[in-house]
Amino acid sequence: MTLSTDLAERIEIEAYTDFASAARDLSTRRFGPALALAVPDDPTGFWCKAGGFDTLTHLVEVCDFFESTGVATANLAIAPDRLPTNWPDMADRLGLTEGERKVKMAAEVDQVTTRSTLDPALRVAPVERQDADQWAGVMMRTFEMPEMAGMAAAAIGRPNWHAYAVWAGDEIVAVASGFSHAGATNMFGGATVPKARARGAQSALLAARAQVARQENIRWLVAETEADPHNPSLRNLHRAGFRPLYERTTWLWRRR
């Protein structure tokens, strides 16, 4: 059995929206199964998103929503099999342009390896509230979004989230989390500081999240990463047992 596109897309936007729920001036709206998220005070534009489309019936309304919130740009995640034959004309009318390409990856939890190649000088463990700021700082500095660290820290301890870190002594050097929804877990926010890379940290974090998903009777693990074949995250996912479902273009909306 293969994970459905509907669930693969829906869990991604649900994770982003829940993760960003501590942001100031957050706006969200549902359009059928699709969900749109706008964070007007986000200087990166990364957190303005829409996804979970089953059809494009509400796409014009989604674009109008972003217009109404005052954001400058937004990222629309639309699975390739949701694009109609007249998509080039439709995208042109709405002013949508191609952005980065992502690979949607998935694995049944029992197929994910839990073997650890973690450097013995490092350790992996769940993150508690007292470590939330350090955990969030590593994630957001690595992704070059340090101003969003407070938002990220608020996810620690929130229902449906499991956060993990890799420590070198008392210092967090790698982070990741998982968001569970509708029988699947989205692998979210994996990041490693430069000095700890190529030491097995992200593979250990994948294994840790797979283990807790198995304990909670989650069937599917889902992830998104850049489609570049040289992307180390893509290689880590393949080694762990994830397989590609499809490649997807991110469509960029810009205020006209």
XYZ file of N, CA and C in Angstrom:
768
model
N 0.854 -1.198 0.000
C 0.000 0.000 0.000
C 0.883 1.240 0.000
N 0.476 2.266 -0.763
C 1.235 3.502 -0.861
C 0.504 4.615 -0.118
N 1.254 5.493 0.520
C 0.666 6.646 1.190
C -0.060 7.520 0.170
N -1.252 7.971 0.506
C -2.027 8.792 -0.427
C -1.415 10.188 -0.550
N -1.553 10.754 -1.734
C -1.094 12.126 -1.947
C -1.824 13.083 -1.020
N -3.114 12.855 -0.807
C -3.887 13.750 0.062
C -3.268 13.844 1.449
N -2.939 12.699 2.054
C -2.364 12.717 3.393
C -0.939 13.262 3.366
N -0.164 12.895 2.363
C 1.217 13.382 2.270
C 1.260 14.902 2.199
N 0.349 15.493 1.461
C 0.316 16.954 1.342
C -0.306 17.607 2.572
N -1.352 16.996 3.094
C -2.062 17.623 4.212
C -1.209 17.679 5.469
N -0.460 16.616 5.757
C 0.301 16.625 6.999
C 1.407 17.673 6.970
N 1.936 17.963 5.788
C 2.988 18.981 5.682
C 2.465 20.359 6.072
N 1.353 20.792 5.475
C 0.849 22.128 5.783
C 0.281 22.194 7.199
N -0.267 21.090 7.698
C -0.738 21.071 9.086
C 0.439 21.261 10.046
N 1.580 20.624 9.734
C 2.761 20.764 10.581
C 3.265 22.200 10.586
N 3.398 22.788 9.405
C 3.879 24.169 9.344
C 2.949 25.118 10.092
N 1.652 24.925 9.922
C 0.702 25.835 10.559
C 0.728 25.699 12.069
N 0.782 24.480 12.561
C 0.828 24.282 14.002
C 2.145 24.817 14.573
N 3.239 24.564 13.880
C 4.551 25.027 14.349
C 4.586 26.549 14.450
N 3.944 27.222 13.508
C 3.985 28.688 13.463
C 2.928 29.343 14.336
N 2.165 28.552 15.088
C 1.004 29.096 15.788
C 1.368 30.107 16.874
N 2.638 30.158 17.279
C 3.053 31.141 18.277
C 3.516 32.456 17.643
N 3.530 32.521 16.314
C 3.971 33.741 15.638
C 2.970 34.869 15.864
N 3.484 36.088 15.913
C 2.608 37.243 16.050
C 1.846 37.481 14.741
N 0.612 37.946 14.875
C -0.203 38.334 13.712
C -0.422 37.182 12.735
N -0.383 35.971 13.236
C -0.614 34.805 12.381
C -2.038 34.815 11.836
N -2.163 34.485 10.543
C -3.479 34.335 9.934
C -3.545 32.990 9.228
N -4.612 32.252 9.438
C -4.814 30.982 8.731
C -6.252 30.929 8.226
N -6.432 30.164 7.144
C -7.780 29.963 6.642
C -7.825 28.653 5.868
N -8.915 27.933 6.025
C -9.114 26.683 5.297
C -10.006 26.937 4.082
N -9.644 26.285 3.007
C -10.402 26.339 1.767
C -10.641 24.901 1.326
N -11.749 24.305 1.791
C -11.913 22.874 1.604
C -10.800 22.174 2.375
N -10.137 21.205 1.775
C -9.033 20.532 2.471
C -7.748 21.343 2.477
N -7.670 22.395 1.670
C -6.449 23.213 1.614
C -6.387 24.145 2.821
N -5.177 24.486 3.204
C -4.942 25.350 4.353
C -3.911 26.400 3.959
N -4.194 27.655 4.282
C -3.279 28.752 3.978
C -2.814 29.397 5.277
N -1.558 29.759 5.293
C -0.901 30.301 6.482
C -0.161 31.568 6.089
N -0.423 32.665 6.795
C 0.274 33.928 6.541
C 0.852 34.461 7.846
N 2.125 34.817 7.800
C 2.808 35.406 8.950
C 3.362 36.757 8.485
N 2.576 37.826 8.598
C 2.987 39.104 8.019
C 4.297 39.669 8.559
N 4.653 39.340 9.815
C 5.891 39.911 10.360
C 7.100 39.005 10.154
N 6.979 38.000 9.282
C 8.106 37.119 8.972
C 8.959 37.769 7.882
N 10.181 38.195 8.205
C 11.000 38.870 7.191
C 11.514 37.941 6.101
N 11.475 36.623 6.340
C 11.997 35.682 5.350
C 10.963 35.316 4.290
N 9.682 35.463 4.594
C 8.639 35.033 3.685
C 8.428 33.535 3.663
N 9.258 32.778 4.372
C 9.195 31.317 4.325
C 7.900 30.786 4.908
N 7.360 31.454 5.924
C 6.239 30.911 6.679
C 4.893 31.299 6.108
N 4.884 31.945 4.937
C 3.632 32.216 4.244
C 3.432 31.101 3.226
N 2.470 30.227 3.473
C 2.351 28.987 2.708
C 0.898 28.604 2.509
N 0.682 27.777 1.495
C -0.594 27.090 1.338
C -0.317 25.691 0.824
N -1.122 24.740 1.239
C -0.939 23.356 0.813
C -2.159 22.527 1.159
N -2.075 21.241 0.852
C -3.186 20.338 1.120
C -4.264 20.357 0.056
N -3.926 20.835 -1.148
C -4.919 20.927 -2.219
C -5.307 19.534 -2.725
N -6.606 19.279 -2.847
C -7.048 18.091 -3.567
C -7.405 18.465 -5.007
N -8.023 19.612 -5.177
C -8.231 20.207 -6.496
C -7.815 21.675 -6.376
N -7.897 22.402 -7.468
C -7.531 23.823 -7.431
C -8.759 24.725 -7.466
N -9.881 24.174 -7.018
C -11.136 24.935 -7.013
C -11.010 26.238 -6.246
N -10.251 26.222 -5.148
C -10.173 27.388 -4.275
C -8.887 28.196 -4.468
N -8.143 27.939 -5.534
C -6.837 28.573 -5.672
C -6.934 30.093 -5.754
N -7.908 30.614 -6.489
C -8.068 32.070 -6.574
C -8.355 32.647 -5.187
N -9.189 31.968 -4.403
C -9.485 32.434 -3.048
C -8.244 32.412 -2.167
N -7.389 31.398 -2.348
C -6.145 31.336 -1.585
C -5.271 32.542 -1.908
N -5.137 32.864 -3.180
C -4.336 34.030 -3.569
C -4.952 35.316 -3.026
N -6.280 35.409 -3.045
C -6.950 36.584 -2.478
C -6.702 36.683 -0.977
N -6.657 35.536 -0.310
C -6.350 35.533 1.130
C -4.977 36.144 1.389
N -3.969 35.718 0.639
C -2.642 36.296 0.844
C -2.642 37.791 0.545
N -3.370 38.199 -0.475
C -3.485 39.620 -0.790
C -4.073 40.383 0.395
N -5.078 39.807 1.027
C -5.775 40.487 2.128
C -4.925 40.606 3.384
N -3.960 39.700 3.565
C -3.135 39.741 4.776
C -1.982 40.731 4.666
N -1.692 41.205 3.467
C -0.620 42.170 3.288
C 0.758 41.585 3.112
N 0.880 40.245 3.013
C 2.206 39.657 2.826
C 2.695 39.930 1.405
N 4.008 39.950 1.231
C 4.582 40.249 -0.080
C 4.676 39.014 -0.961
N 4.956 37.854 -0.352
C 5.125 36.624 -1.112
C 4.513 35.465 -0.336
N 4.229 34.386 -1.039
C 3.761 33.158 -0.400
C 4.162 31.975 -1.271
N 4.277 30.808 -0.628
C 4.707 29.578 -1.288
C 3.534 28.607 -1.361
N 3.197 28.166 -2.560
C 2.081 27.249 -2.750
C 2.613 25.862 -3.113
N 2.290 24.893 -2.275
C 2.702 23.505 -2.501
C 1.538 22.764 -3.138
N 1.718 22.363 -4.394
C 0.663 21.667 -5.128
C 1.271 20.409 -5.737
N 0.764 19.260 -5.351
C 1.289 17.995 -5.873
C 1.111 17.954 -7.390
N 2.047 17.326 -8.103
C 1.994 17.360 -9.572
C 0.732 16.771 -10.161
N 0.149 15.753 -9.503
C -1.065 15.176 -10.078
C -2.310 16.010 -9.809
N -2.146 17.144 -9.115
C -3.256 18.067 -8.896
C -3.285 19.191 -9.939
N -2.274 19.274 -10.783
C -2.196 20.352 -11.761
C -3.016 19.996 -12.999
N -3.933 20.869 -13.411
C -4.747 20.580 -14.597
C -3.944 20.787 -15.879
N -4.507 20.353 -16.977
C -3.804 20.469 -18.256
C -3.591 21.925 -18.656
N -4.451 22.818 -18.204
C -4.295 24.237 -18.534
C -3.505 24.998 -17.476
N -2.705 24.279 -16.677
C -1.995 24.912 -15.573
C -1.101 26.071 -16.005
N -0.325 25.979 -17.088
C 0.519 27.128 -17.457
C -0.284 28.418 -17.616
N -1.450 28.339 -18.255
C -2.277 29.535 -18.418
C -2.832 29.999 -17.082
N -3.249 29.048 -16.258
C -3.810 29.383 -14.948
C -2.760 30.051 -14.065
N -1.568 29.485 -14.039
C -0.490 30.067 -13.239
C -0.148 31.464 -13.719
N -0.144 31.660 -15.029
C 0.178 32.966 -15.586
C -0.868 34.000 -15.183
N -2.135 33.626 -15.221
C -3.194 34.564 -14.845
C -3.071 34.994 -13.385
N -2.640 34.076 -12.537
C -2.517 34.372 -11.101
C -1.146 34.936 -10.732
N -0.253 35.033 -11.709
C 1.081 35.564 -11.431
C 1.962 34.619 -10.650
N 1.729 33.324 -10.777
C 2.525 32.334 -10.051
C 3.745 31.945 -10.880
N 4.885 31.850 -10.225
C 6.125 31.467 -10.899
C 6.762 30.280 -10.191
N 7.607 29.559 -10.914
C 8.244 28.373 -10.350
C 9.301 28.744 -9.318
N 9.294 28.020 -8.206
C 10.324 28.151 -7.186
C 11.129 26.865 -7.095
N 11.553 26.520 -5.887
C 12.395 25.341 -5.713
C 11.598 24.060 -5.907
N 12.328 22.982 -6.176
C 11.712 21.670 -6.321
C 12.009 20.838 -5.081
N 10.986 20.183 -4.579
C 11.109 19.317 -3.415
C 10.777 17.883 -3.818
N 11.338 16.943 -3.072
C 10.968 15.543 -3.203
C 10.136 15.167 -1.986
N 8.965 14.622 -2.225
C 8.139 14.103 -1.138
C 8.554 12.656 -0.910
N 8.968 12.354 0.315
C 9.468 11.034 0.682
C 8.547 10.417 1.733
N 8.473 9.091 1.736
C 7.642 8.411 2.727
C 8.195 7.025 3.007
N 7.844 6.511 4.173
C 8.219 5.149 4.555
C 7.218 4.629 5.570
N 6.906 3.353 5.486
C 6.168 2.729 6.576
C 7.121 2.616 7.764
N 6.626 2.892 8.934
C 7.499 3.029 10.094
C 8.305 1.763 10.357
N 7.742 0.601 10.085
C 8.463 -0.642 10.343
C 9.596 -0.885 9.349
N 9.640 -0.104 8.283
C 10.698 -0.246 7.290
C 11.860 0.719 7.514
N 11.739 1.591 8.509
C 12.778 2.589 8.770
C 13.822 1.995 9.698
N 15.066 2.102 9.304
C 16.142 1.542 10.109
C 16.334 2.344 11.386
N 16.630 1.644 12.457
C 16.953 2.303 13.731
C 18.419 2.087 14.092
N 19.194 1.583 13.125
C 20.629 1.415 13.385
C 21.284 2.786 13.515
N 22.154 2.940 14.484
C 22.783 4.224 14.733
C 24.223 4.236 14.245
N 24.557 5.299 13.510
C 25.945 5.542 13.129
C 26.449 6.803 13.809
N 25.800 7.153 14.916
C 26.137 8.383 15.614
C 27.527 8.298 16.232
N 28.302 9.332 16.037
C 29.606 9.456 16.667
C 29.451 9.203 18.176
N 30.229 8.309 18.759
C 30.063 7.996 20.186
C 30.315 9.186 21.115
N 30.922 10.250 20.585
C 31.115 11.447 21.398
C 29.830 12.275 21.502
N 28.803 11.884 20.740
C 27.531 12.603 20.740
C 26.442 11.717 21.330
N 25.345 12.332 21.732
C 24.198 11.572 22.242
C 22.916 12.211 21.733
N 21.872 11.389 21.564
C 20.577 11.879 21.118
C 19.553 11.654 22.217
N 18.658 12.623 22.412
C 17.656 12.517 23.472
C 16.511 13.473 23.184
N 15.327 13.222 23.795
C 14.219 14.171 23.651
C 14.572 15.526 24.248
N 13.887 16.544 23.790
C 14.109 17.917 24.270
C 12.999 18.284 25.242
N 13.387 18.810 26.394
C 12.435 19.273 27.398
C 12.365 20.801 27.365
N 11.395 21.345 28.115
C 11.168 22.792 28.081
C 12.415 23.593 28.427
N 13.231 23.115 29.358
C 14.392 23.901 29.771
C 15.423 24.059 28.654
N 15.338 23.195 27.634
C 16.273 23.286 26.517
C 15.641 23.877 25.262
N 14.417 24.386 25.387
C 13.681 24.837 24.209
C 14.387 25.969 23.477
N 14.913 26.937 24.225
C 15.541 28.086 23.568
C 16.805 27.674 22.819
N 17.613 26.808 23.435
C 18.829 26.370 22.764
C 18.475 25.550 21.520
N 17.509 24.654 21.650
C 17.066 23.833 20.525
C 16.579 24.703 19.368
N 15.699 25.659 19.686
C 15.135 26.537 18.659
C 16.209 27.418 18.034
N 17.171 27.861 18.847
C 18.237 28.696 18.313
C 19.078 27.962 17.292
N 19.390 26.688 17.576
C 20.162 25.891 16.612
C 19.378 25.736 15.320
N 18.097 25.405 15.424
C 17.285 25.213 14.220
C 17.225 26.475 13.376
N 16.871 27.584 13.984
C 16.613 28.785 13.210
C 17.887 29.490 12.748
N 18.963 29.378 13.508
C 20.238 29.930 12.999
C 20.731 29.118 11.813
N 20.596 27.792 11.881
C 21.042 26.945 10.770
C 20.250 27.251 9.508
N 18.952 27.519 9.663
C 18.113 27.861 8.510
C 18.139 29.359 8.189
N 19.022 30.101 8.867
C 19.197 31.533 8.639
C 17.908 32.310 8.885
N 17.215 31.930 9.965
C 15.998 32.625 10.398
C 16.066 32.902 11.904
N 17.137 33.490 12.414
C 17.276 33.618 13.874
C 16.152 34.400 14.530
N 15.523 35.298 13.778
C 14.451 36.093 14.359
C 13.193 35.280 14.659
N 13.122 34.043 14.157
C 11.954 33.194 14.382
C 12.187 32.163 15.485
N 13.275 32.296 16.243
C 13.610 31.299 17.263
C 12.553 31.227 18.365
N 11.994 32.357 18.755
C 10.965 32.342 19.793
C 9.743 31.558 19.376
N 9.345 31.706 18.119
C 8.230 30.939 17.586
C 8.527 29.441 17.650
N 9.744 29.056 17.254
C 10.114 27.643 17.248
C 10.146 27.068 18.656
N 10.659 27.820 19.612
C 10.764 27.325 20.986
C 9.402 26.979 21.565
N 8.365 27.669 21.117
C 7.022 27.429 21.653
C 6.464 26.075 21.246
N 7.077 25.408 20.270
C 6.592 24.093 19.848
C 6.960 22.991 20.837
N 7.956 23.229 21.682
C 8.381 22.199 22.628
C 7.272 21.953 23.648
N 6.855 20.705 23.751
C 5.806 20.346 24.689
C 4.396 20.476 24.150
N 4.251 20.972 22.918
C 2.924 21.119 22.347
C 2.393 19.745 21.922
N 1.075 19.507 22.051
C 0.517 18.221 21.617
C 0.845 17.920 20.159
N 1.059 16.649 19.879
C 1.334 16.107 18.537
C 2.771 16.330 18.074
N 3.601 16.966 18.896
C 4.991 17.207 18.521
C 5.936 16.383 19.394
N 7.007 15.885 18.776
C 8.118 15.266 19.502
C 9.401 15.917 19.000
N 10.132 16.517 19.903
C 11.367 17.209 19.537
C 12.564 16.454 20.095
N 13.595 16.340 19.277
C 14.822 15.645 19.662
C 16.023 16.522 19.346
N 17.120 16.226 20.027
C 18.375 16.932 19.771
C 19.537 15.970 19.939
N 20.620 16.333 19.315
C 21.905 15.661 19.523
C 22.792 16.632 20.293
N 23.386 16.112 21.365
C 24.240 16.920 22.234
C 25.704 16.512 22.095
N 26.581 17.501 22.193
C 28.002 17.287 22.438
C 28.255 17.870 23.819
N 28.289 17.021 24.832
C 28.328 17.517 26.199
C 27.011 18.185 26.530
N 27.067 19.469 26.939
C 25.851 20.222 27.253
C 25.378 21.082 26.090
N 26.041 20.965 24.962
C 25.717 21.810 23.807
C 24.890 21.036 22.784
N 23.784 21.612 22.364
C 22.992 21.030 21.289
C 23.659 21.353 19.957
N 23.894 20.303 19.157
C 24.568 20.500 17.871
C 23.708 20.066 16.684
N 22.583 19.415 16.939
C 21.671 19.025 15.865
C 20.272 18.898 16.447
N 19.270 19.194 15.621
C 17.886 19.205 16.094
C 16.972 18.617 15.039
N 15.805 18.197 15.478
C 14.749 17.740 14.570
C 13.484 17.548 15.384
N 12.362 17.433 14.689
C 11.095 17.193 15.373
C 10.187 16.381 14.464
N 9.097 15.906 15.041
C 8.095 15.167 14.288
C 6.720 15.623 14.707
N 5.841 15.777 13.720
C 4.464 16.200 13.970
C 3.533 15.082 13.513
N 2.700 14.589 14.421
C 1.819 13.467 14.115
C 0.396 13.954 13.857
N -0.209 13.389 12.795
C -1.546 13.812 12.391
C -2.136 12.739 11.484
N -3.338 12.285 11.788
C -4.090 11.369 10.931
C -3.316 10.098 10.594
N -2.589 9.564 11.572
C -1.895 8.299 11.379
C -0.552 8.392 10.693
N -0.011 9.607 10.559
C 1.302 9.792 9.943
C 2.100 10.796 10.761
N 3.411 10.756 10.607
C 4.287 11.717 11.263
C 5.131 12.414 10.212
N 5.122 13.742 10.253
C 5.936 14.544 9.356
C 7.287 14.805 10.001
N 8.364 14.434 9.295
C 9.717 14.697 9.764
C 10.026 16.172 9.514
N 10.262 16.925 10.575
C 10.230 18.381 10.488
C 11.490 18.999 11.091
N 12.066 19.959 10.375
C 13.057 20.855 10.963
C 14.398 20.251 11.299
N 14.881 19.271 10.534
C 16.204 18.709 10.810
C 17.306 19.704 10.465
N 18.199 19.961 11.410
C 19.288 20.919 11.192
C 20.479 20.537 12.057
N 21.681 20.701 11.512
C 22.915 20.362 12.222
C 23.910 21.503 12.061
N 24.568 21.883 13.161
C 25.576 22.939 13.067
C 26.781 22.398 12.285
N 27.527 23.282 11.616
C 28.607 22.806 10.737
C 29.603 21.860 11.390
N 30.013 22.119 12.629
C 31.055 21.297 13.241
C 30.599 19.877 13.561
N 29.282 19.628 13.533
C 28.766 18.292 13.869
C 28.277 17.528 12.644
N 28.460 18.058 11.462
C 27.963 17.380 10.263
C 28.830 16.181 9.908
N 28.221 15.239 9.185
C 28.888 13.997 8.761
C 29.331 13.159 9.959
N 28.585 13.245 11.059
C 28.883 12.449 12.258
C 27.668 11.610 12.683
N 26.692 11.465 11.784
C 25.556 10.592 12.051
C 24.415 11.224 12.810
N 24.438 12.540 12.993
C 23.422 13.178 13.828
C 22.023 13.059 13.231
N 21.853 13.399 11.948
C 20.512 13.379 11.376
C 19.974 11.953 11.220
N 20.842 10.999 10.939
C 20.379 9.608 10.892
C 19.885 9.163 12.265
N 20.596 9.576 13.324
C 20.164 9.234 14.679
C 18.841 9.906 15.020
N 18.646 11.133 14.553
C 17.391 11.829 14.816
C 16.231 11.210 14.039
N 16.479 10.743 12.827
C 15.453 10.013 12.088
C 15.054 8.741 12.835
N 16.059 8.005 13.316
C 15.785 6.762 14.039
C 15.001 7.025 15.313
N 15.348 8.082 16.042
C 14.652 8.401 17.294
C 13.186 8.723 17.037
N 12.921 9.484 15.985
C 11.534 9.845 15.679
C 10.749 8.642 15.160
N 11.413 7.778 14.419
C 10.750 6.556 13.962
C 10.368 5.676 15.148
N 11.242 5.617 16.134
C 10.973 4.776 17.299
C 9.757 5.268 18.073
N 9.646 6.585 18.283
C 8.490 7.092 19.028
C 7.218 6.962 18.197
N 7.316 7.099 16.876
C 6.144 6.892 16.018
C 5.660 5.447 16.104
N 6.602 4.513 16.132
C 6.248 3.098 16.249
C 5.531 2.845 17.579
N 6.014 3.466 18.639
C 5.386 3.293 19.956
C 3.969 3.858 19.977
N 3.707 4.848 19.147
C 2.380 5.469 19.114
C 1.493 4.868 18.019
N 1.946 3.765 17.420
C 1.181 3.068 16.381
C 0.928 3.922 15.148
N 1.874 4.825 14.877
C 1.851 5.579 13.629
C 2.321 4.663 12.508
N 1.652 4.713 11.372
C 2.044 3.827 10.270
C 3.048 4.474 9.316
N 2.844 5.759 8.986
C 3.626 6.393 7.934
C 4.512 7.508 8.459
N 5.704 7.601 7.928
C 6.602 8.729 8.143
C 6.751 9.457 6.815
N 6.673 10.775 6.861
C 6.674 11.590 5.655
C 7.719 12.687 5.802
N 8.367 13.035 4.696
C 9.376 14.094 4.726
C 9.406 14.807 3.389
N 9.895 16.028 3.400
C 10.129 16.789 2.185
C 11.555 17.321 2.240
N 12.231 17.309 1.106
C 13.587 17.846 1.058
C 13.897 18.297 -0.353
N 14.968 19.056 -0.506
C 15.327 19.560 -1.822
C 15.629 18.407 -2.770
N 15.252 18.600 -4.043
C 15.393 17.532 -5.030
C 16.826 17.347 -5.524
N 17.735 18.213 -5.149
C 19.135 18.115 -5.566
C 19.714 16.757 -5.149
N 20.231 15.947 -6.094
C 20.762 14.623 -5.729
C 21.976 14.701 -4.792
N 22.616 15.866 -4.696
C 23.749 16.036 -3.787
C 23.319 16.487 -2.389
N 22.029 16.639 -2.183
C 21.488 17.071 -0.903
C 21.719 15.978 0.149
N 22.481 16.249 1.224
C 22.738 15.203 2.235
C 21.480 14.730 2.942
N 20.472 15.594 3.083
C 19.218 15.169 3.713
C 18.521 14.107 2.880
N 18.587 14.254 1.554
C 17.994 13.257 0.667
C 18.700 11.916 0.828
N 20.026 11.944 0.916
C 20.780 10.699 1.098
C 20.456 10.060 2.445
N 20.333 10.867 3.495
C 20.001 10.327 4.818
C 18.638 9.638 4.807
N 17.672 10.252 4.138
C 16.335 9.665 4.075
C 16.352 8.344 3.314
N 17.076 8.306 2.200
C 17.184 7.044 1.448
C 17.803 5.950 2.319
N 18.877 6.282 3.018
C 19.547 5.276 3.854
C 18.635 4.770 4.965
N 17.775 5.652 5.462
C 16.887 5.264 6.559
C 15.730 4.394 6.096
N 15.479 4.334 4.778
C 14.394 3.505 4.273
C 13.266 4.275 3.610
N 13.385 5.598 3.529
C 12.367 6.400 2.849
C 12.518 6.240 1.334
N 11.386 6.357 0.634
C 11.377 6.268 -0.815
C 10.593 7.445 -1.395
N 11.000 7.926 -2.567
C 10.327 9.095 -3.145
C 8.915 8.765 -3.623
N 7.985 9.664 -3.346
C 6.635 9.566 -3.879
C 6.509 10.364 -5.173
N 7.041 11.583 -5.171
C 6.994 12.445 -6.350
C 7.852 13.679 -6.089
N 8.224 14.354 -7.168
C 8.851 15.663 -7.072
C 7.770 16.727 -7.251
N 7.942 17.834 -6.555
C 6.915 18.875 -6.562
C 7.564 20.249 -6.667
N 7.055 21.059 -7.553
C 7.493 22.443 -7.673
C 6.759 23.304 -6.654
N 7.476 24.201 -6.000
C 6.853 25.224 -5.171
C 6.504 26.406 -6.069
N 5.240 26.814 -6.038
C 4.787 27.930 -6.866
C 4.755 29.198 -6.030
N 5.387 30.244 -6.532
C 5.549 31.485 -5.782
C 4.485 32.503 -6.179
N 3.744 32.939 -5.164
C 2.808 34.039 -5.346
C 3.461 35.322 -4.863
N 3.325 36.395 -5.625
C 3.849 37.704 -5.226
C 2.767 38.753 -5.370
N 2.748 39.645 -4.410
C 1.794 40.755 -4.478
C 2.071 41.589 -5.724
N 1.041 41.900 -6.457
C 1.212 42.679 -7.696
C 1.106 44.184 -7.418
